């Protein structure tokens, strides 16, 4: 049973527009959430994180929103750039600090 | 140095071979991890070392044998692998007590077992 779900395997967005990647989780013990970005043939790269005590964290063009009651988080990229094209993994962790990953969403940003 | 370096980048081995994957970081991280990633799947945790001691072994077959000789190095010794073990093997490091920086992953070793 997947504890971290990314229900959209792919997303296509026009350059300059907003990209919204969604993630749902089932384990109420998760209290730390991360997004990773992965280019082909490379390992995942940490992008942005959020603690359960917050509902928003912003870093440049990237913003992560957390809705604890819905067990839902989302990553917003504004404006989207072609270089943002990659697979984005949502991950969550509880007390062990070991992340559980979602299956990923492949983002394609068209020029 | 903010990188995790993995060698080799590619490895082809027979089912009777013995080989090792290497991982190195110089960020002072005290937690190091081995993940296995199959195509189009998220990374699956295999082993966790915390302060050079094995703290988590996620029911990995004994044909995979991890070793942490010091705080900067992590090895994965391979012996008698099966073709289904072909995958991308990722090493990661992180702060042992907390994950406020996330993890730093290496680029991986793409292993093919023939």
PDB file of C-alpha atoms in Angstrom:
ATOM      1  CA  UNK A   1       0.000   0.000   0.000  1.00  0.00           C
ATOM      2  CA  UNK A   2       1.495   3.288  -1.091  1.00  0.00           C
ATOM      3  CA  UNK A   3       1.837   5.756   1.738  1.00  0.00           C
ATOM      4  CA  UNK A   4       2.887   8.578  -0.584  1.00  0.00           C
ATOM      5  CA  UNK A   5       0.940   8.934  -3.794  1.00  0.00           C
ATOM      6  CA  UNK A   6       1.564  11.040  -6.836  1.00  0.00           C
ATOM      7  CA  UNK A   7      -1.451  10.287  -8.974  1.00  0.00           C
ATOM      8  CA  UNK A   8      -0.339  12.163 -12.085  1.00  0.00           C
ATOM      9  CA  UNK A   9       2.490  10.310 -13.828  1.00  0.00           C
ATOM     10  CA  UNK A  10       3.065  13.234 -16.173  1.00  0.00           C
ATOM     11  CA  UNK A  11       2.344  16.918 -16.585  1.00  0.00           C
ATOM     12  CA  UNK A  12       2.867  19.179 -19.591  1.00  0.00           C
ATOM     13  CA  UNK A  13       3.061  22.954 -19.148  1.00  0.00           C
ATOM     14  CA  UNK A  14       3.860  25.921 -21.354  1.00  0.00           C
ATOM     15  CA  UNK A  15       6.948  27.955 -20.525  1.00  0.00           C
ATOM     16  CA  UNK A  16       6.110  30.892 -18.297  1.00  0.00           C
ATOM     17  CA  UNK A  17       2.991  29.288 -16.878  1.00  0.00           C
ATOM     18  CA  UNK A  18       2.527  27.734 -13.450  1.00  0.00           C
ATOM     19  CA  UNK A  19       3.311  24.050 -12.865  1.00  0.00           C
ATOM     20  CA  UNK A  20       1.409  22.403 -10.027  1.00  0.00           C
ATOM     21  CA  UNK A  21       2.516  18.970  -8.881  1.00  0.00           C
ATOM     22  CA  UNK A  22       0.371  17.174  -6.343  1.00  0.00           C
ATOM     23  CA  UNK A  23       1.079  14.602  -3.674  1.00  0.00           C
ATOM     24  CA  UNK A  24      -1.133  12.789  -1.163  1.00  0.00           C
ATOM     25  CA  UNK A  25      -0.098  10.779   1.852  1.00  0.00           C
ATOM     26  CA  UNK A  26      -1.865   8.373   4.147  1.00  0.00           C
ATOM     27  CA  UNK A  27       0.390   8.048   7.184  1.00  0.00           C
ATOM     28  CA  UNK A  28      -0.619  10.596   9.827  1.00  0.00           C
ATOM     29  CA  UNK A  29       2.783  10.110  11.503  1.00  0.00           C
ATOM     30  CA  UNK A  30       4.548  11.866   8.651  1.00  0.00           C
ATOM     31  CA  UNK A  31       5.667  15.298   9.776  1.00  0.00           C
ATOM     32  CA  UNK A  32       8.276  16.305   7.231  1.00  0.00           C
ATOM     33  CA  UNK A  33       7.792  16.521   3.503  1.00  0.00           C
ATOM     34  CA  UNK A  34      10.279  16.956   0.694  1.00  0.00           C
ATOM     35  CA  UNK A  35      10.348  17.385  -3.037  1.00  0.00           C
ATOM     36  CA  UNK A  36      13.140  15.983  -5.153  1.00  0.00           C
ATOM     37  CA  UNK A  37      13.938  16.643  -8.772  1.00  0.00           C
ATOM     38  CA  UNK A  38      15.541  14.018 -10.948  1.00  0.00           C
ATOM     39  CA  UNK A  39      17.083  14.400 -14.376  1.00  0.00           C
ATOM     40  CA  UNK A  40      17.691  11.291 -16.489  1.00  0.00           C
ATOM     41  CA  UNK A  41      20.830   9.353 -15.491  1.00  0.00           C
ATOM     42  CA  UNK A  42      21.221  11.387 -12.296  1.00  0.00           C
ATOM     43  CA  UNK A  43      20.272  10.828  -8.684  1.00  0.00           C
ATOM     44  CA  UNK A  44      17.372  12.759  -7.155  1.00  0.00           C
ATOM     45  CA  UNK A  45      18.263  16.279  -6.038  1.00  0.00           C
ATOM     46  CA  UNK A  46      16.688  17.839  -3.003  1.00  0.00           C
ATOM     47  CA  UNK A  47      14.523  20.789  -4.025  1.00  0.00           C
ATOM     48  CA  UNK A  48      12.427  22.076  -1.136  1.00  0.00           C
ATOM     49  CA  UNK A  49      10.940  20.815   2.111  1.00  0.00           C
ATOM     50  CA  UNK A  50       8.223  21.701   4.572  1.00  0.00           C
ATOM     51  CA  UNK A  51       7.622  20.798   8.178  1.00  0.00           C
ATOM     52  CA  UNK A  52       4.139  19.924   9.402  1.00  0.00           C
ATOM     53  CA  UNK A  53       4.133  23.035  11.601  1.00  0.00           C
ATOM     54  CA  UNK A  54       3.954  25.160   8.465  1.00  0.00           C
ATOM     55  CA  UNK A  55       1.502  25.308   5.606  1.00  0.00           C
ATOM     56  CA  UNK A  56       3.708  27.059   3.078  1.00  0.00           C
ATOM     57  CA  UNK A  57       7.389  27.277   2.249  1.00  0.00           C
ATOM     58  CA  UNK A  58       8.794  29.355  -0.567  1.00  0.00           C
ATOM     59  CA  UNK A  59      12.185  29.289  -2.275  1.00  0.00           C
ATOM     60  CA  UNK A  60      12.496  31.416  -5.363  1.00  0.00           C
ATOM     61  CA  UNK A  61      10.227  30.060  -8.072  1.00  0.00           C
ATOM     62  CA  UNK A  62       9.305  27.032  -5.966  1.00  0.00           C
ATOM     63  CA  UNK A  63       6.581  26.988  -3.321  1.00  0.00           C
ATOM     64  CA  UNK A  64       5.338  23.980  -1.410  1.00  0.00           C
ATOM     65  CA  UNK A  65       1.901  24.041   0.190  1.00  0.00           C
ATOM     66  CA  UNK A  66       0.821  21.604   2.893  1.00  0.00           C
ATOM     67  CA  UNK A  67      -2.783  20.839   3.813  1.00  0.00           C
ATOM     68  CA  UNK A  68      -2.545  18.575   6.842  1.00  0.00           C
ATOM     69  CA  UNK A  69      -6.254  17.971   7.226  1.00  0.00           C
ATOM     70  CA  UNK A  70      -6.433  16.725   3.646  1.00  0.00           C
ATOM     71  CA  UNK A  71      -3.037  14.983   3.857  1.00  0.00           C
ATOM     72  CA  UNK A  72      -2.114  16.751   0.675  1.00  0.00           C
ATOM     73  CA  UNK A  73       0.845  18.768  -0.494  1.00  0.00           C
ATOM     74  CA  UNK A  74       1.630  20.484  -3.732  1.00  0.00           C
ATOM     75  CA  UNK A  75       4.637  21.999  -5.425  1.00  0.00           C
ATOM     76  CA  UNK A  76       4.117  25.176  -7.447  1.00  0.00           C
ATOM     77  CA  UNK A  77       6.711  26.327  -9.962  1.00  0.00           C
ATOM     78  CA  UNK A  78       6.215  29.866 -11.226  1.00  0.00           C
ATOM     79  CA  UNK A  79       7.181  30.722 -13.882  1.00  0.00           C
ATOM     80  CA  UNK A  80       7.984  27.329 -15.376  1.00  0.00           C
ATOM     81  CA  UNK A  81      11.125  27.060 -17.482  1.00  0.00           C
ATOM     82  CA  UNK A  82      12.229  24.377 -19.966  1.00  0.00           C
ATOM     83  CA  UNK A  83      15.091  23.503 -17.611  1.00  0.00           C
ATOM     84  CA  UNK A  84      12.501  22.473 -15.033  1.00  0.00           C
ATOM     85  CA  UNK A  85      11.631  19.459 -17.189  1.00  0.00           C
ATOM     86  CA  UNK A  86      12.423  16.468 -14.981  1.00  0.00           C
ATOM     87  CA  UNK A  87      10.794  13.868 -12.782  1.00  0.00           C
ATOM     88  CA  UNK A  88       9.625  15.275  -9.457  1.00  0.00           C
ATOM     89  CA  UNK A  89       9.398  12.983  -6.428  1.00  0.00           C
ATOM     90  CA  UNK A  90       7.400  13.801  -3.363  1.00  0.00           C
ATOM     91  CA  UNK A  91       8.758  12.247  -0.163  1.00  0.00           C
ATOM     92  CA  UNK A  92       7.559  12.146   3.427  1.00  0.00           C
ATOM     93  CA  UNK A  93       9.068  11.063   6.694  1.00  0.00           C
ATOM     94  CA  UNK A  94       8.244  10.635  10.353  1.00  0.00           C
ATOM     95  CA  UNK A  95      10.445  10.066  13.363  1.00  0.00           C
ATOM     96  CA  UNK A  96      12.961   7.833  11.588  1.00  0.00           C
ATOM     97  CA  UNK A  97      13.912  10.611   9.142  1.00  0.00           C
ATOM     98  CA  UNK A  98      13.966   8.034   6.363  1.00  0.00           C
ATOM     99  CA  UNK A  99      11.912   9.369   3.460  1.00  0.00           C
ATOM    100  CA  UNK A 100       9.180   7.383   1.769  1.00  0.00           C
ATOM    101  CA  UNK A 101       8.992   8.366  -1.869  1.00  0.00           C
ATOM    102  CA  UNK A 102       6.059   8.708  -4.217  1.00  0.00           C
ATOM    103  CA  UNK A 103       6.313   7.263  -7.730  1.00  0.00           C
ATOM    104  CA  UNK A 104       7.111  10.607  -9.303  1.00  0.00           C
ATOM    105  CA  UNK A 105       5.555  12.988 -11.809  1.00  0.00           C
ATOM    106  CA  UNK A 106       7.311  13.692 -15.074  1.00  0.00           C
ATOM    107  CA  UNK A 107       7.109  17.415 -15.834  1.00  0.00           C
ATOM    108  CA  UNK A 108       7.631  18.662 -19.379  1.00  0.00           C
ATOM    109  CA  UNK A 109       7.855  22.405 -19.906  1.00  0.00           C
ATOM    110  CA  UNK A 110       7.395  23.387 -23.534  1.00  0.00           C
ATOM    111  CA  UNK A 111       9.186  26.462 -24.896  1.00  0.00           C
TER     112      UNK A 111
ATOM    113  CA  UNK B   1      32.524  19.875  -1.599  1.00  0.00           C
ATOM    114  CA  UNK B   2      28.772  19.319  -1.712  1.00  0.00           C
ATOM    115  CA  UNK B   3      28.729  16.153  -3.758  1.00  0.00           C
ATOM    116  CA  UNK B   4      28.256  12.474  -3.297  1.00  0.00           C
ATOM    117  CA  UNK B   5      30.520  10.631  -5.701  1.00  0.00           C
ATOM    118  CA  UNK B   6      29.705   7.132  -6.867  1.00  0.00           C
ATOM    119  CA  UNK B   7      31.957   4.810  -8.850  1.00  0.00           C
ATOM    120  CA  UNK B   8      31.741   3.176 -11.264  1.00  0.00           C
ATOM    121  CA  UNK B   9      28.986   4.904 -13.224  1.00  0.00           C
ATOM    122  CA  UNK B  10      28.218   1.751 -15.169  1.00  0.00           C
ATOM    123  CA  UNK B  11      28.904  -1.883 -14.323  1.00  0.00           C
ATOM    124  CA  UNK B  12      28.159  -5.086 -16.183  1.00  0.00           C
ATOM    125  CA  UNK B  13      28.764  -8.262 -14.242  1.00  0.00           C
ATOM    126  CA  UNK B  14      28.086 -11.947 -14.578  1.00  0.00           C
ATOM    127  CA  UNK B  15      26.113 -13.896 -12.031  1.00  0.00           C
ATOM    128  CA  UNK B  16      29.275 -15.515 -10.644  1.00  0.00           C
ATOM    129  CA  UNK B  17      31.278 -12.295 -10.347  1.00  0.00           C
ATOM    130  CA  UNK B  18      32.185 -10.355  -7.230  1.00  0.00           C
ATOM    131  CA  UNK B  19      32.204  -6.593  -7.569  1.00  0.00           C
ATOM    132  CA  UNK B  20      31.905  -3.535  -5.349  1.00  0.00           C
ATOM    133  CA  UNK B  21      30.162  -0.197  -5.678  1.00  0.00           C
ATOM    134  CA  UNK B  22      31.769   2.780  -3.993  1.00  0.00           C
ATOM    135  CA  UNK B  23      30.355   5.973  -2.578  1.00  0.00           C
ATOM    136  CA  UNK B  24      32.207   8.932  -1.102  1.00  0.00           C
ATOM    137  CA  UNK B  25      31.174  12.222   0.501  1.00  0.00           C
ATOM    138  CA  UNK B  26      33.143  14.938   2.259  1.00  0.00           C
ATOM    139  CA  UNK B  27      30.323  16.992   3.673  1.00  0.00           C
ATOM    140  CA  UNK B  28      30.709  15.682   7.192  1.00  0.00           C
ATOM    141  CA  UNK B  29      27.422  13.824   6.913  1.00  0.00           C
ATOM    142  CA  UNK B  30      27.131  10.998   9.421  1.00  0.00           C
ATOM    143  CA  UNK B  31      24.274   9.116   7.762  1.00  0.00           C
ATOM    144  CA  UNK B  32      24.750   7.280   4.490  1.00  0.00           C
ATOM    145  CA  UNK B  33      22.272   5.264   2.505  1.00  0.00           C
ATOM    146  CA  UNK B  34      22.037   2.781  -0.339  1.00  0.00           C
ATOM    147  CA  UNK B  35      18.956   2.894  -2.528  1.00  0.00           C
ATOM    148  CA  UNK B  36      17.964   0.705  -5.462  1.00  0.00           C
ATOM    149  CA  UNK B  37      15.956   2.237  -8.253  1.00  0.00           C
ATOM    150  CA  UNK B  38      14.254   0.361 -11.052  1.00  0.00           C
ATOM    151  CA  UNK B  39      13.102   2.191 -14.181  1.00  0.00           C
ATOM    152  CA  UNK B  40      10.150   4.549 -13.614  1.00  0.00           C
ATOM    153  CA  UNK B  41       9.979   3.657  -9.918  1.00  0.00           C
ATOM    154  CA  UNK B  42      11.010   5.687  -6.864  1.00  0.00           C
ATOM    155  CA  UNK B  43      14.222   4.804  -5.066  1.00  0.00           C
ATOM    156  CA  UNK B  44      13.843   1.898  -2.607  1.00  0.00           C
ATOM    157  CA  UNK B  45      15.853   2.027   0.577  1.00  0.00           C
ATOM    158  CA  UNK B  46      18.298  -0.856   1.080  1.00  0.00           C
ATOM    159  CA  UNK B  47      20.645   0.083   3.925  1.00  0.00           C
ATOM    160  CA  UNK B  48      21.215   2.940   6.354  1.00  0.00           C
ATOM    161  CA  UNK B  49      24.474   3.649   8.131  1.00  0.00           C
ATOM    162  CA  UNK B  50      24.494   6.072  11.005  1.00  0.00           C
ATOM    163  CA  UNK B  51      27.869   7.017  12.506  1.00  0.00           C
ATOM    164  CA  UNK B  52      29.482   4.186  10.539  1.00  0.00           C
ATOM    165  CA  UNK B  53      27.168   1.591  12.047  1.00  0.00           C
ATOM    166  CA  UNK B  54      24.501  -0.277  10.125  1.00  0.00           C
ATOM    167  CA  UNK B  55      21.207   0.885  11.561  1.00  0.00           C
ATOM    168  CA  UNK B  56      18.669  -0.294   9.000  1.00  0.00           C
ATOM    169  CA  UNK B  57      18.690  -3.258   6.652  1.00  0.00           C
ATOM    170  CA  UNK B  58      15.490  -3.343   4.666  1.00  0.00           C
ATOM    171  CA  UNK B  59      15.348  -7.134   4.209  1.00  0.00           C
ATOM    172  CA  UNK B  60      17.943  -7.048   1.475  1.00  0.00           C
ATOM    173  CA  UNK B  61      19.269 -10.433   0.231  1.00  0.00           C
ATOM    174  CA  UNK B  62      22.687 -11.419   1.551  1.00  0.00           C
ATOM    175  CA  UNK B  63      24.180 -11.240  -1.931  1.00  0.00           C
ATOM    176  CA  UNK B  64      24.317  -7.489  -1.211  1.00  0.00           C
ATOM    177  CA  UNK B  65      26.795  -6.688   1.554  1.00  0.00           C
ATOM    178  CA  UNK B  66      27.305  -3.097   2.693  1.00  0.00           C
ATOM    179  CA  UNK B  67      30.409  -1.761   4.351  1.00  0.00           C
ATOM    180  CA  UNK B  68      31.208   1.620   5.873  1.00  0.00           C
ATOM    181  CA  UNK B  69      35.001   1.791   6.408  1.00  0.00           C
ATOM    182  CA  UNK B  70      34.874   5.390   7.655  1.00  0.00           C
ATOM    183  CA  UNK B  71      32.556   8.373   7.847  1.00  0.00           C
ATOM    184  CA  UNK B  72      33.251   9.404   4.245  1.00  0.00           C
ATOM    185  CA  UNK B  73      33.052   6.073   2.463  1.00  0.00           C
ATOM    186  CA  UNK B  74      30.313   3.571   1.818  1.00  0.00           C
ATOM    187  CA  UNK B  75      30.713   0.392  -0.193  1.00  0.00           C
ATOM    188  CA  UNK B  76      28.249  -2.140  -1.500  1.00  0.00           C
ATOM    189  CA  UNK B  77      29.779  -5.540  -2.180  1.00  0.00           C
ATOM    190  CA  UNK B  78      28.001  -7.656  -4.756  1.00  0.00           C
ATOM    191  CA  UNK B  79      28.243 -11.412  -5.128  1.00  0.00           C
ATOM    192  CA  UNK B  80      26.198 -13.983  -7.042  1.00  0.00           C
ATOM    193  CA  UNK B  81      23.651 -11.448  -8.257  1.00  0.00           C
ATOM    194  CA  UNK B  82      20.636 -12.278 -10.358  1.00  0.00           C
ATOM    195  CA  UNK B  83      19.495 -10.545 -13.560  1.00  0.00           C
ATOM    196  CA  UNK B  84      16.591  -9.009 -11.652  1.00  0.00           C
ATOM    197  CA  UNK B  85      19.144  -7.139  -9.549  1.00  0.00           C
ATOM    198  CA  UNK B  86      19.913  -4.994 -12.572  1.00  0.00           C
ATOM    199  CA  UNK B  87      19.006  -1.439 -11.558  1.00  0.00           C
ATOM    200  CA  UNK B  88      20.366   1.985 -10.723  1.00  0.00           C
ATOM    201  CA  UNK B  89      22.042   1.913  -7.302  1.00  0.00           C
ATOM    202  CA  UNK B  90      22.015   5.249  -5.566  1.00  0.00           C
ATOM    203  CA  UNK B  91      24.053   6.343  -2.607  1.00  0.00           C
ATOM    204  CA  UNK B  92      22.863   9.241  -0.477  1.00  0.00           C
ATOM    205  CA  UNK B  93      24.116  11.054   2.577  1.00  0.00           C
ATOM    206  CA  UNK B  94      22.477  13.263   5.125  1.00  0.00           C
ATOM    207  CA  UNK B  95      22.742  14.656   8.588  1.00  0.00           C
ATOM    208  CA  UNK B  96      22.309  11.837  11.038  1.00  0.00           C
ATOM    209  CA  UNK B  97      19.971  13.731  13.327  1.00  0.00           C
ATOM    210  CA  UNK B  98      17.284  15.283  11.213  1.00  0.00           C
ATOM    211  CA  UNK B  99      16.637  15.976   7.605  1.00  0.00           C
ATOM    212  CA  UNK B 100      16.348  19.730   7.396  1.00  0.00           C
ATOM    213  CA  UNK B 101      18.566  19.773   4.330  1.00  0.00           C
ATOM    214  CA  UNK B 102      17.074  16.753   2.708  1.00  0.00           C
ATOM    215  CA  UNK B 103      19.479  14.233   1.379  1.00  0.00           C
ATOM    216  CA  UNK B 104      22.247  14.534  -1.158  1.00  0.00           C
ATOM    217  CA  UNK B 105      22.206  11.775  -3.706  1.00  0.00           C
ATOM    218  CA  UNK B 106      24.998  10.570  -5.931  1.00  0.00           C
ATOM    219  CA  UNK B 107      24.454  10.062  -9.650  1.00  0.00           C
ATOM    220  CA  UNK B 108      24.243   6.342  -9.202  1.00  0.00           C
ATOM    221  CA  UNK B 109      25.818   3.216 -10.604  1.00  0.00           C
ATOM    222  CA  UNK B 110      23.846   1.587 -13.374  1.00  0.00           C
ATOM    223  CA  UNK B 111      24.279  -2.133 -12.810  1.00  0.00           C
ATOM    224  CA  UNK B 112      23.509  -4.788 -15.385  1.00  0.00           C
ATOM    225  CA  UNK B 113      23.685  -8.434 -14.374  1.00  0.00           C
ATOM    226  CA  UNK B 114      24.060 -10.841 -17.269  1.00  0.00           C
TER     227      UNK B 114
END
